[in-house]
Amino acid sequence: MRQSSYFAPTLKENPAEAQVVSHRLMLRAGMIRQVTSGIYNYLPLGLKVLKKVENIIREEMNAAGAQEILMPMVQPLELWKETGRDAKYGTELLRIKDRHDRDFCLGPTHEEVITDLVRNNVQSYKQLPIMLYQIQTKFRDEVRPRFGLMRGREFLMKDCYSFDVSIDNAKKSYELMQKSYHRIFNRLGLDWRMVYADTGDIGGDYSHEFHVLAETGEDTLIFDTDGDYAVNVEKHDADTCAIPSERLKEAKGIEVGHIFLLEGTYSAPMNANVLGDDGKEATIQMGCYGIGVSRIVAAAIEQNYDEKGIIWPEQLAPFNIHIINLRAKDDDCNNACEKLYSQFKEQNYDVLYDDRDIGAGQKFSDADLIGCPWQCTIGPRGLKDSIAEWKNRRTGETTNLPLGEIPQALVGKAA
Amino acid sequence: MRQSSYFAPTLKENPAEAQVVSHRLMLRAGMIRQVTSGIYNYLPLGLKVLKKVENIIREEMNAAGAQEILMPMVQPLELWKETGRDAKYGTELLRIKDRHDRDFCLGPTHEEVITDLVRNNVQSYKQLPIMLYQIQTKFRDEVRPRFGLMRGREFLMKDCYSFDVSIDNAKKSYELMQKSYHRIFNRLGLDWRMVYADTGDIGGDYSHEFHVLAETGEDTLIFDTDGDYAVNVEKHDADTCAIPSERLKEAKGIEVGHIFLLEGTYSAPMNANVLGDDGKEATIQMGCYGIGVSRIVAAAIEQNYDEKGIIWPEQLAPFNIHIINLRAKDDDCNNACEKLYSQFKEQNYDVLYDDRDIGAGQKFSDADLIGCPWQCTIGPRGLKDSIAEWKNRRTGETTNLPLGEIPQALVGKAA
């Protein structure tokens, strides 16, 4: 992508409204723009990262045997009445009336819709297990939206639901999903932790949260430095915990995933039953599995930045390589850059090419702000010796390499 | 994908509520399920086709230099007040109030949001032209939703917007998009026609519609069989038309795309200006370019079906090959099918494998209903001679081929 025509308007100053670093840097790098409180436009750079997160999640969901579907954002409120959640959910559920004065809501989650779908289309235990997921825009009418994508009103979620004939089988689906989440968060390249958690609004029997560790996290996690114990502080009872206190450590986390064993919480009141192999009707046993897709983008930044800007993990970087042309008025520089730009793209690298006719200082500061893992700088001086300067954004290390060569650490990392 | 675990519940009977063939067949093939009037769940099969349409559109938009963004579904009504459309749009615009009693709407289109984005981030003619697009869920509160995905309330659109410094340049963007639309509809493999059209609710100077030809189309198109003249009947004036009437032909069309030269319709009232190269402020000149992504799926069916079911064009088919195992209880059949299933997938074909333990009759009727272009049937009789029977779903022709061979017409057509 040529930066001269790329819609990524960078800002030099910190926007006053942005209190946390991810919000600040996403605005400054031209990834997002606010439409109104808690509601954002994703510009090309922001959407590109969002899609990288989406793709990793989608691949792992498919690998786990979950099937992708798409449910509507606008949901009939009558389904929520069947489970009693219309009353319980409170004012975060945005209720609307259509032109015929019928009641709807904007879906913050889809347990009712999917339970309705499954009860109408699954009759026999032979059709189970099923795991269905979607990656979809959700709405939650937060009383005080803040921190950019961290606590927005309209956001992107992956929500998956499992359906089994028995609680034992439902637990197997839960464990399968848990393993899938381990793979997803490892692949995202983030420092994360799984903890026991409260089941909150969703209900059900037991659940785990997945947190990206970051000082700005709103949750406190407590874990045993010498064992498996790891909980959200809400779940920690210091009086009954048998682990010596010196072994317990605290960390701040940003919740980016949450899995629940629901059992019959939704299927029982909604009469979602199947005929079992014993010929008897049985309540379908469910699990639900969420990941905050847009929140992961913000959380990744909270964990990966410095005073100059974002430092993308390779897996989430919008571009692998940022070519910086130091002299856009110079034919030799332009020719060399164009050649590299084509070559790297042919090798399947995602390349941003700064071909703008502006000063070198602004190019360097924009490149550090946007935070692609590798910067490849071409200037008249290096060109004399057919050399490009490569900078590793994370370590700051620079190396001179013959034109067209790629740092060893980048080889094989094409998108 | 193994059909035994695939969530594609087929129906033998025609659902009473479905009046048009695409609605009927999408329900029967297990592609969609209604949640409530005009609002649908896309099951895996339906979503797969939707994604194929999406990908063709995305590739061509990117090739035309348009950049993908994502705008919110929930829009502040105050932006619509700036253009006066909050009053003009009527009851199809679903208005909502958030918990703080602020006015919003569910976006049926995004001219206001994107004009706001561009006016806040583009100051100079040097930043133009820009073309931005999104593929996104929209909502239009139809008074009488009908015909399944053809006239739903929640639907998937591609909307693209161009921004130029002058009307002449805006016309160039318009022409570029028009060419891109030609490529898109050709690649979709549909019989389509472009016609001059009314500008309707969107406004602006001139516009073209893109129609998929089908007897069930709600629009009437009139075109010169011996020239370029082609219009929506709304635009046709028999009294002034100079073309001999015997040369004019009528056809029914389903509108799947619409492009508009907006000029200053939105940018002028919203004060979206840039500094021109003459140092003077100029109104940004816009165009907008829509494609009904979910409607294309329905329109493709209206044009491609028979009494047995859907006949997918290769480009939109959810799967290239449908393997039908005639004897799921027979080890030889299973082994042969498993081997073919792996082999075709390795060759990058999208394969649906009917491994269900049910009668051959239901397998054949489901395969014809789902409509994959090629069926590869394996049974004990053919296996004796190491032969598979291939059926072309469109022509009905069958051929026997040695196991593992692929019909010549399918070679090189992998997904």
CSV table of N, CA and C in Angstrom, one decimal, chain A residues 259-337:
chain,number,residue,atom,x,y,z
A,259,ILE,N,-15.4,-18.1,28.8
A,259,ILE,CA,-16.1,-19.3,28.4
A,259,ILE,C,-17.0,-19.8,29.6
A,260,PHE,N,-18.1,-20.3,29.3
A,260,PHE,CA,-19.1,-20.7,30.3
A,260,PHE,C,-19.7,-22.1,30.0
A,261,LEU,N,-19.8,-22.9,31.0
A,261,LEU,CA,-20.6,-24.1,30.9
A,261,LEU,C,-22.0,-23.7,31.3
A,262,LEU,N,-22.9,-23.6,30.3
A,262,LEU,CA,-24.2,-23.1,30.6
A,262,LEU,C,-25.2,-24.2,31.1
A,263,GLU,N,-24.9,-25.4,30.7
A,263,GLU,CA,-25.8,-26.5,30.9
A,263,GLU,C,-27.2,-26.2,30.4
A,264,GLY,N,-28.2,-26.2,31.3
A,264,GLY,CA,-29.6,-25.9,30.8
A,264,GLY,C,-30.1,-24.5,31.0
A,265,THR,N,-29.2,-23.6,31.4
A,265,THR,CA,-29.6,-22.2,31.7
A,265,THR,C,-30.6,-21.6,30.7
A,266,TYR,N,-30.3,-21.8,29.4
A,266,TYR,CA,-31.1,-21.3,28.4
A,266,TYR,C,-32.0,-22.3,27.7
A,267,SER,N,-31.5,-23.5,27.6
A,267,SER,CA,-32.2,-24.6,26.9
A,267,SER,C,-33.4,-25.1,27.7
A,268,ALA,N,-33.3,-25.1,29.0
A,268,ALA,CA,-34.4,-25.6,29.8
A,268,ALA,C,-35.6,-24.6,29.7
A,269,PRO,N,-35.5,-23.3,30.0
A,269,PRO,CA,-36.7,-22.5,29.9
A,269,PRO,C,-37.2,-22.3,28.5
A,270,MET,N,-36.3,-22.5,27.5
A,270,MET,CA,-36.7,-22.4,26.1
A,270,MET,C,-37.1,-23.8,25.5
A,271,ASN,N,-37.2,-24.8,26.3
A,271,ASN,CA,-37.6,-26.1,25.8
A,271,ASN,C,-36.8,-26.6,24.6
A,272,ALA,N,-35.5,-26.5,24.7
A,272,ALA,CA,-34.7,-27.0,23.6
A,272,ALA,C,-34.3,-28.4,24.0
A,273,ASN,N,-35.0,-29.4,23.5
A,273,ASN,CA,-34.8,-30.8,23.8
A,273,ASN,C,-34.4,-31.6,22.6
A,274,VAL,N,-33.8,-32.8,22.9
A,274,VAL,CA,-33.6,-33.8,21.9
A,274,VAL,C,-34.1,-35.1,22.4
A,275,LEU,N,-34.4,-36.0,21.5
A,275,LEU,CA,-34.7,-37.4,21.8
A,275,LEU,C,-33.4,-38.1,22.0
A,276,GLY,N,-33.2,-38.6,23.2
A,276,GLY,CA,-31.9,-39.3,23.5
A,276,GLY,C,-31.9,-40.7,22.9
A,277,ASP,N,-30.7,-41.4,23.0
A,277,ASP,CA,-30.7,-42.8,22.5
A,277,ASP,C,-31.5,-43.8,23.3
A,278,ASP,N,-32.0,-43.3,24.5
A,278,ASP,CA,-32.9,-44.2,25.3
A,278,ASP,C,-34.3,-43.9,24.9
A,279,GLY,N,-34.6,-43.0,23.9
A,279,GLY,CA,-35.9,-42.8,23.5
A,279,GLY,C,-36.6,-41.7,24.4
A,280,LYS,N,-35.9,-41.1,25.3
A,280,LYS,CA,-36.5,-40.1,26.2
A,280,LYS,C,-36.0,-38.7,25.8
A,281,GLU,N,-36.9,-37.7,26.0
A,281,GLU,CA,-36.6,-36.3,25.8
A,281,GLU,C,-35.6,-35.9,26.8
A,282,ALA,N,-34.5,-35.2,26.3
A,282,ALA,CA,-33.6,-34.6,27.2
A,282,ALA,C,-33.3,-33.2,26.9
A,283,THR,N,-33.0,-32.4,27.9
A,283,THR,CA,-32.7,-31.0,27.7
A,283,THR,C,-31.3,-30.9,27.1
A,284,ILE,N,-31.1,-30.1,26.0
A,284,ILE,CA,-29.8,-29.9,25.4
A,284,ILE,C,-28.9,-29.2,26.4
A,285,GLN,N,-27.7,-29.6,26.5
A,285,GLN,CA,-26.7,-29.0,27.4
A,285,GLN,C,-25.8,-28.1,26.7
A,286,MET,N,-25.7,-26.9,27.1
A,286,MET,CA,-25.0,-25.9,26.3
A,286,MET,C,-23.7,-25.3,27.0
A,287,GLY,N,-22.9,-24.8,26.2
A,287,GLY,CA,-21.7,-23.9,26.6
A,287,GLY,C,-21.7,-22.7,25.7
A,288,CYS,N,-21.1,-21.6,26.2
A,288,CYS,CA,-20.9,-20.5,25.3
A,288,CYS,C,-19.5,-19.9,25.6
A,289,TYR,N,-19.0,-19.3,24.5
A,289,TYR,CA,-17.5,-19.1,24.4
A,289,TYR,C,-17.3,-17.8,23.6
A,290,GLY,N,-17.0,-16.7,24.4
A,290,GLY,CA,-16.8,-15.4,23.7
A,290,GLY,C,-15.4,-14.9,23.6
A,291,ILE,N,-15.1,-14.2,22.6
A,291,ILE,CA,-13.8,-13.4,22.5
A,291,ILE,C,-14.1,-12.0,22.0
A,292,GLY,N,-13.6,-11.0,22.7
A,292,GLY,CA,-13.7,-9.6,22.3
A,292,GLY,C,-12.7,-9.3,21.2
A,293,VAL,N,-13.2,-9.4,20.0
A,293,VAL,CA,-12.3,-9.2,18.8
A,293,VAL,C,-11.7,-7.8,18.8
A,294,SER,N,-12.6,-6.8,18.9
A,294,SER,CA,-12.0,-5.5,18.8
A,294,SER,C,-11.3,-5.1,20.1
A,295,ARG,N,-11.7,-5.7,21.2
A,295,ARG,CA,-10.9,-5.4,22.4
A,295,ARG,C,-9.5,-5.9,22.4
A,296,ILE,N,-9.4,-7.1,21.7
A,296,ILE,CA,-8.0,-7.6,21.6
A,296,ILE,C,-7.1,-6.7,20.9
A,297,VAL,N,-7.6,-5.9,19.9
A,297,VAL,CA,-6.7,-5.0,19.2
A,297,VAL,C,-6.2,-3.9,20.2
A,298,ALA,N,-7.1,-3.4,21.0
A,298,ALA,CA,-6.7,-2.5,22.0
A,298,ALA,C,-5.8,-3.1,23.0
A,299,ALA,N,-6.1,-4.3,23.5
A,299,ALA,CA,-5.3,-4.9,24.5
A,299,ALA,C,-3.9,-5.2,24.0
A,300,ALA,N,-3.8,-5.6,22.8
A,300,ALA,CA,-2.5,-5.9,22.2
A,300,ALA,C,-1.6,-4.6,22.3
A,301,ILE,N,-2.2,-3.5,22.1
A,301,ILE,CA,-1.4,-2.2,22.1
A,301,ILE,C,-1.1,-1.9,23.6
A,302,GLU,N,-2.0,-2.1,24.5
A,302,GLU,CA,-1.7,-1.8,25.9
A,302,GLU,C,-0.5,-2.6,26.4
A,303,GLN,N,-0.2,-3.7,25.7
A,303,GLN,CA,0.9,-4.6,26.1
A,303,GLN,C,2.1,-4.4,25.2
A,304,ASN,N,2.0,-3.7,24.1
A,304,ASN,CA,3.1,-3.5,23.2
A,304,ASN,C,3.2,-2.1,22.6
A,305,TYR,N,3.9,-1.3,23.4
A,305,TYR,CA,4.1,0.1,22.9
A,305,TYR,C,5.3,0.7,23.6
A,306,ASP,N,5.7,1.8,23.1
A,306,ASP,CA,6.7,2.6,23.8
A,306,ASP,C,6.3,4.1,23.6
A,307,GLU,N,7.2,5.0,24.0
A,307,GLU,CA,6.8,6.4,24.0
A,307,GLU,C,6.6,6.9,22.6
A,308,LYS,N,7.2,6.2,21.6
A,308,LYS,CA,7.0,6.6,20.2
A,308,LYS,C,5.8,6.1,19.5
A,309,GLY,N,5.2,5.0,20.0
A,309,GLY,CA,4.0,4.5,19.4
A,309,GLY,C,3.8,3.0,19.6
A,310,ILE,N,3.1,2.4,18.7
A,310,ILE,CA,2.7,1.0,18.8
A,310,ILE,C,3.9,0.1,18.4
A,311,ILE,N,4.0,-1.1,19.0
A,311,ILE,CA,5.0,-2.1,18.6
A,311,ILE,C,4.2,-3.4,18.3
A,312,TRP,N,3.8,-3.6,17.1
A,312,TRP,CA,2.9,-4.7,16.8
A,312,TRP,C,3.6,-6.1,17.0
A,313,PRO,N,3.0,-7.0,17.7
A,313,PRO,CA,3.4,-8.4,17.5
A,313,PRO,C,3.3,-8.8,16.0
A,314,GLU,N,4.2,-9.6,15.5
A,314,GLU,CA,4.2,-9.9,14.1
A,314,GLU,C,2.9,-10.4,13.6
A,315,GLN,N,2.2,-11.2,14.5
A,315,GLN,CA,1.0,-11.9,14.0
A,315,GLN,C,-0.2,-10.9,13.8
A,316,LEU,N,-0.1,-9.7,14.5
A,316,LEU,CA,-1.2,-8.8,14.4
A,316,LEU,C,-0.8,-7.5,13.5
A,317,ALA,N,0.4,-7.4,13.2
A,317,ALA,CA,0.9,-6.2,12.5
A,317,ALA,C,0.1,-6.0,11.2
A,318,PRO,N,-0.4,-4.7,11.0
A,318,PRO,CA,-1.1,-4.4,9.8
A,318,PRO,C,-0.3,-4.7,8.5
A,319,PHE,N,1.0,-4.4,8.6
A,319,PHE,CA,2.0,-4.6,7.6
A,319,PHE,C,3.2,-5.3,8.2
A,320,ASN,N,3.9,-6.2,7.5
A,320,ASN,CA,5.1,-6.8,8.0
A,320,ASN,C,6.3,-5.8,7.8
A,321,ILE,N,6.3,-5.1,6.7
A,321,ILE,CA,7.4,-4.2,6.3
A,321,ILE,C,6.9,-2.8,6.0
A,322,HIS,N,7.6,-1.8,6.5
A,322,HIS,CA,7.3,-0.4,6.2
A,322,HIS,C,8.5,0.1,5.4
A,323,ILE,N,8.4,0.4,4.1
A,323,ILE,CA,9.5,0.9,3.4
A,323,ILE,C,9.4,2.4,3.5
A,324,ILE,N,10.5,3.0,3.9
A,324,ILE,CA,10.6,4.5,4.0
A,324,ILE,C,11.5,5.1,3.0
A,325,ASN,N,10.9,5.8,2.1
A,325,ASN,CA,11.7,6.5,1.0
A,325,ASN,C,12.1,7.9,1.5
A,326,LEU,N,13.4,8.0,1.8
A,326,LEU,CA,13.9,9.3,2.4
A,326,LEU,C,13.8,10.5,1.4
A,327,ARG,N,13.8,10.2,0.1
A,327,ARG,CA,13.9,11.3,-0.8
A,327,ARG,C,12.9,11.0,-2.0
A,328,ALA,N,11.6,11.4,-1.7
A,328,ALA,CA,10.6,11.1,-2.7
A,328,ALA,C,10.8,11.9,-4.0
A,329,LYS,N,11.7,12.9,-4.0
A,329,LYS,CA,11.9,13.7,-5.2
A,329,LYS,C,13.1,13.1,-6.0
A,330,ASP,N,13.7,12.1,-5.5
A,330,ASP,CA,14.9,11.6,-6.2
A,330,ASP,C,14.6,10.3,-7.0
A,331,ASP,N,15.0,10.3,-8.3
A,331,ASP,CA,14.6,9.2,-9.1
A,331,ASP,C,15.2,7.9,-8.7
A,332,ASP,N,16.5,7.9,-8.3
A,332,ASP,CA,17.2,6.7,-7.8
A,332,ASP,C,16.5,6.1,-6.6
A,333,CYS,N,16.1,7.0,-5.7
A,333,CYS,CA,15.4,6.5,-4.5
A,333,CYS,C,14.1,5.9,-4.8
A,334,ASN,N,13.3,6.6,-5.7
A,334,ASN,CA,12.0,6.1,-6.1
A,334,ASN,C,12.1,4.8,-6.8
A,335,ASN,N,13.1,4.6,-7.7
A,335,ASN,CA,13.2,3.4,-8.5
A,335,ASN,C,13.6,2.2,-7.5
A,336,ALA,N,14.5,2.5,-6.7
A,336,ALA,CA,15.0,1.4,-5.7
A,336,ALA,C,13.8,1.0,-4.9
A,337,CYS,N,13.0,2.0,-4.3
A,337,CYS,CA,11.9,1.7,-3.5
A,337,CYS,C,10.8,0.9,-4.2
